[in-house]
Coordinates of C-alpha atoms in Angstrom, one line a residue:
Chain A
X1 CA 73.5 123.3 104.5
X2 CA 71.7 119.9 104.5
X3 CA 70.4 118.7 107.8
X4 CA 68.4 116.0 109.5
X5 CA 65.8 116.8 112.2
X6 CA 64.9 114.1 114.7
X7 CA 62.0 114.0 117.2
X8 CA 61.6 113.4 120.0
X9 CA 64.9 114.1 121.6
X10 CA 63.9 111.9 124.6
X11 CA 61.3 109.2 124.8
X12 CA 60.2 107.2 127.8
X13 CA 57.8 104.2 127.4
X14 CA 56.6 101.3 129.5
X15 CA 57.9 97.9 128.7
X16 CA 55.7 96.3 126.1
X17 CA 54.6 99.5 124.5
X18 CA 55.6 100.8 121.1
X19 CA 58.1 103.6 120.4
X20 CA 58.2 105.8 117.3
X21 CA 61.0 108.1 116.3
X22 CA 60.6 110.5 113.4
X23 CA 63.1 112.2 111.1
X24 CA 62.9 114.8 108.4
X25 CA 65.6 115.7 105.9
X26 CA 66.3 118.4 103.4
X27 CA 68.6 116.8 100.8
X28 CA 66.4 115.5 98.0
X29 CA 69.3 113.5 96.7
X30 CA 69.3 111.3 99.8
X31 CA 68.8 107.6 98.8
X32 CA 69.9 105.5 101.8
X33 CA 68.5 105.8 105.3
X34 CA 70.1 103.7 108.0
X35 CA 69.3 103.7 111.7
X36 CA 71.8 103.3 114.4
X37 CA 71.5 102.3 118.1
X38 CA 74.1 103.4 120.6
X39 CA 74.3 101.7 123.9
X40 CA 76.1 103.3 126.8
X41 CA 79.9 103.0 126.4
X42 CA 79.7 101.7 122.8
X43 CA 79.8 103.0 119.3
X44 CA 76.6 103.3 117.2
X45 CA 75.5 100.0 115.6
X46 CA 73.3 99.6 112.5
X47 CA 69.9 98.1 113.4
X48 CA 68.0 98.6 110.2
X49 CA 68.2 100.5 106.9
X50 CA 66.0 101.4 104.0
X51 CA 66.7 102.4 100.4
X52 CA 64.8 105.1 98.5
X53 CA 63.0 102.6 96.2
X54 CA 61.4 101.0 99.2
X55 CA 58.5 102.4 101.4
X56 CA 58.7 100.1 104.4
X57 CA 61.0 97.5 105.8
X58 CA 60.5 95.2 108.9
X59 CA 62.9 93.1 110.9
X60 CA 61.2 91.4 113.9
X61 CA 60.1 94.1 116.3
X62 CA 61.7 96.9 114.3
X63 CA 60.3 98.6 111.2
X64 CA 61.2 101.7 109.2
X65 CA 58.9 103.7 106.9
X66 CA 60.0 106.2 104.3
X67 CA 58.1 108.9 102.5
X68 CA 60.4 110.4 99.9
X69 CA 57.9 112.9 98.7
X70 CA 57.5 114.4 102.2
X71 CA 61.2 113.8 103.0
X72 CA 60.6 112.0 106.2
X73 CA 61.2 108.5 107.7
X74 CA 60.4 106.9 110.9
X75 CA 61.6 104.0 113.2
X76 CA 59.0 101.9 114.9
X77 CA 59.8 99.6 117.8
X78 CA 57.0 97.3 119.0
X79 CA 56.8 95.3 122.3
X80 CA 59.7 97.3 123.7
X81 CA 62.1 95.7 126.2
X82 CA 64.5 97.2 128.7
X83 CA 67.4 96.3 126.4
X84 CA 66.0 98.6 123.8
X85 CA 67.0 101.5 126.0
X86 CA 69.7 103.4 124.1
X87 CA 70.3 106.5 121.9
X88 CA 68.9 106.1 118.3
X89 CA 70.3 108.0 115.3
X90 CA 68.6 108.4 112.0
X91 CA 71.0 109.0 109.1
X92 CA 70.7 110.1 105.4
X93 CA 73.3 109.3 102.8
X94 CA 73.3 110.8 99.3
X95 CA 75.0 110.4 96.0
X96 CA 78.7 109.8 95.5
X97 CA 80.0 112.4 97.9
X98 CA 81.7 110.7 100.8
X99 CA 80.9 113.4 103.2
X100 CA 77.1 113.4 102.5
X101 CA 76.5 111.2 105.5
X102 CA 74.3 113.3 107.8
X103 CA 73.3 112.2 111.3
X104 CA 70.3 113.3 113.2
X105 CA 70.8 114.6 116.7
X106 CA 69.6 111.4 118.4
X107 CA 66.7 110.2 120.5
X108 CA 67.3 108.9 124.0
X109 CA 64.9 106.0 124.5
X110 CA 64.2 104.7 128.0
X111 CA 62.1 101.6 128.4
X112 CA 60.7 101.3 132.0
X113 CA 60.3 97.7 133.3
Chain B
X1 CA 81.2 90.5 111.5
X2 CA 83.1 93.7 110.8
X3 CA 85.4 94.7 113.6
X4 CA 86.6 98.2 114.1
X5 CA 89.1 98.5 116.9
X6 CA 90.2 101.7 118.6
X7 CA 93.3 101.3 120.5
X8 CA 92.3 103.1 123.7
X9 CA 89.0 103.4 125.5
X10 CA 90.2 106.3 127.7
X11 CA 93.0 108.7 127.4
X12 CA 94.0 111.6 129.6
X13 CA 96.5 114.1 128.1
X14 CA 97.9 117.5 128.9
X15 CA 97.4 120.7 127.0
X16 CA 100.0 121.0 124.3
X17 CA 100.7 117.3 124.0
X18 CA 100.7 115.5 120.6
X19 CA 98.0 112.8 120.7
X20 CA 97.6 109.8 118.4
X21 CA 94.3 107.9 118.2
X22 CA 94.6 104.7 116.4
X23 CA 91.9 102.7 114.6
X24 CA 92.1 99.4 112.8
X25 CA 89.4 97.6 110.7
X26 CA 89.5 94.0 109.6
X27 CA 87.1 93.9 106.7
X28 CA 89.2 95.4 103.9
X29 CA 87.0 98.5 103.7
X30 CA 88.0 101.3 101.4
X31 CA 86.5 104.1 103.5
X32 CA 87.4 105.2 107.0
X33 CA 86.1 108.0 109.1
X34 CA 86.8 109.9 112.3
X35 CA 84.0 111.6 114.2
X36 CA 83.8 113.3 117.4
X37 CA 80.6 113.1 119.6
X38 CA 79.6 115.8 122.1
X39 CA 76.4 116.2 124.1
X40 CA 74.0 118.4 122.3
X41 CA 76.1 118.5 119.1
X42 CA 75.7 114.9 117.9
X43 CA 78.3 113.3 115.7
X44 CA 80.5 115.6 113.6
X45 CA 82.8 114.4 110.9
X46 CA 86.5 115.4 111.3
X47 CA 88.2 113.6 108.5
X48 CA 87.7 110.7 106.2
X49 CA 89.7 108.7 103.8
X50 CA 88.6 106.7 100.7
X51 CA 92.0 105.1 100.0
X52 CA 95.5 104.6 101.3
X53 CA 97.3 107.9 101.6
X54 CA 94.1 109.8 100.6
X55 CA 92.3 112.1 103.1
X56 CA 89.5 114.6 102.9
X57 CA 88.4 117.2 105.4
X58 CA 85.1 116.8 107.1
X59 CA 83.1 119.5 108.9
X60 CA 85.5 120.2 111.7
X61 CA 89.1 119.5 110.7
X62 CA 90.8 122.4 112.5
X63 CA 93.3 121.2 115.0
X64 CA 93.4 117.7 113.7
X65 CA 95.3 115.8 111.0
X66 CA 95.1 112.1 109.9
X67 CA 97.3 109.4 108.5
X68 CA 96.4 106.4 106.4
X69 CA 99.5 104.5 105.5
X70 CA 97.8 101.1 105.3
X71 CA 94.3 100.2 104.2
X72 CA 93.3 98.8 107.6
X73 CA 94.6 101.6 109.8
X74 CA 93.5 105.2 110.1
X75 CA 95.1 107.5 112.7
X76 CA 93.8 110.8 114.1
X77 CA 96.4 113.2 115.3
X78 CA 96.0 116.1 117.6
X79 CA 99.1 118.1 116.9
X80 CA 98.8 120.2 120.1
X81 CA 95.9 119.1 122.3
X82 CA 93.7 121.7 123.8
X83 CA 90.9 121.5 126.4
X84 CA 88.2 122.0 123.8
X85 CA 89.3 118.8 122.1
X86 CA 88.0 116.8 125.2
X87 CA 85.4 114.6 123.6
X88 CA 84.4 111.1 122.6
X89 CA 86.2 110.1 119.3
X90 CA 84.6 107.5 117.1
X91 CA 86.2 105.7 114.2
X92 CA 84.2 104.1 111.5
X93 CA 84.7 102.2 108.2
X94 CA 82.6 101.3 105.2
X95 CA 83.0 99.6 101.9
X96 CA 82.9 101.5 98.6
X97 CA 80.6 103.1 97.7
X98 CA 79.5 104.9 100.9
X99 CA 76.1 106.0 99.5
X100 CA 74.5 102.5 99.9
X101 CA 76.6 101.1 102.7
X102 CA 76.3 101.5 106.5
X103 CA 79.2 102.7 108.6
X104 CA 80.7 100.3 111.1
X105 CA 81.8 102.0 114.3
X106 CA 84.4 101.2 116.9
X107 CA 83.5 101.6 120.6
X108 CA 85.1 105.1 120.9
X109 CA 88.0 106.7 122.6
X110 CA 87.1 109.1 125.4
X111 CA 89.8 111.8 125.4
X112 CA 90.2 114.2 128.3
X113 CA 92.7 117.1 127.9
X114 CA 93.6 118.8 131.1

């Protein structure tokens, strides 16, 4: 079946450094790529998304890049802060099938003050 | 802001009990979803609904059923709770069509079955 791989599974960075999380997917019909952040005790919350007709999108310290040919996309967080510590999920969504929402396994990011 | 509210943050139930998990969204979204989240297994889709009284099985529907009598409310039912259903349950909603819209999650219900 279709799947999404996500690396690394855990990431520890010093405050102020950058963090990069990479995802690869198999479903070539995927056309929407959101990223979610899940803080302890809360549900996942959307932080940024990108559509298949766009190669890069930036929102303040967060950016996402997409390479549809290679079927991979990445999340970049610059100038990390302790409040960035959370689990991050990449997701692919495809076509008109409601159940074609596929979550990556998640990356646990720790930002060390 | 979209608000998805799950009625309980923590629940403890006994094996064999019938369990209801309730979810309400306030943004008139057509689609609603139930996921369970387990360490090492990520988020797995149990059931989803794209309209009132409509439901579709996700990846792991066994042992669960759902009810959507009103657009804003989506209930997950464990007919006879078992210990392997101990998990974090997440409800989500999204507007139609799902393919270009993010999911909006509640804060989860942590269910323990003893």
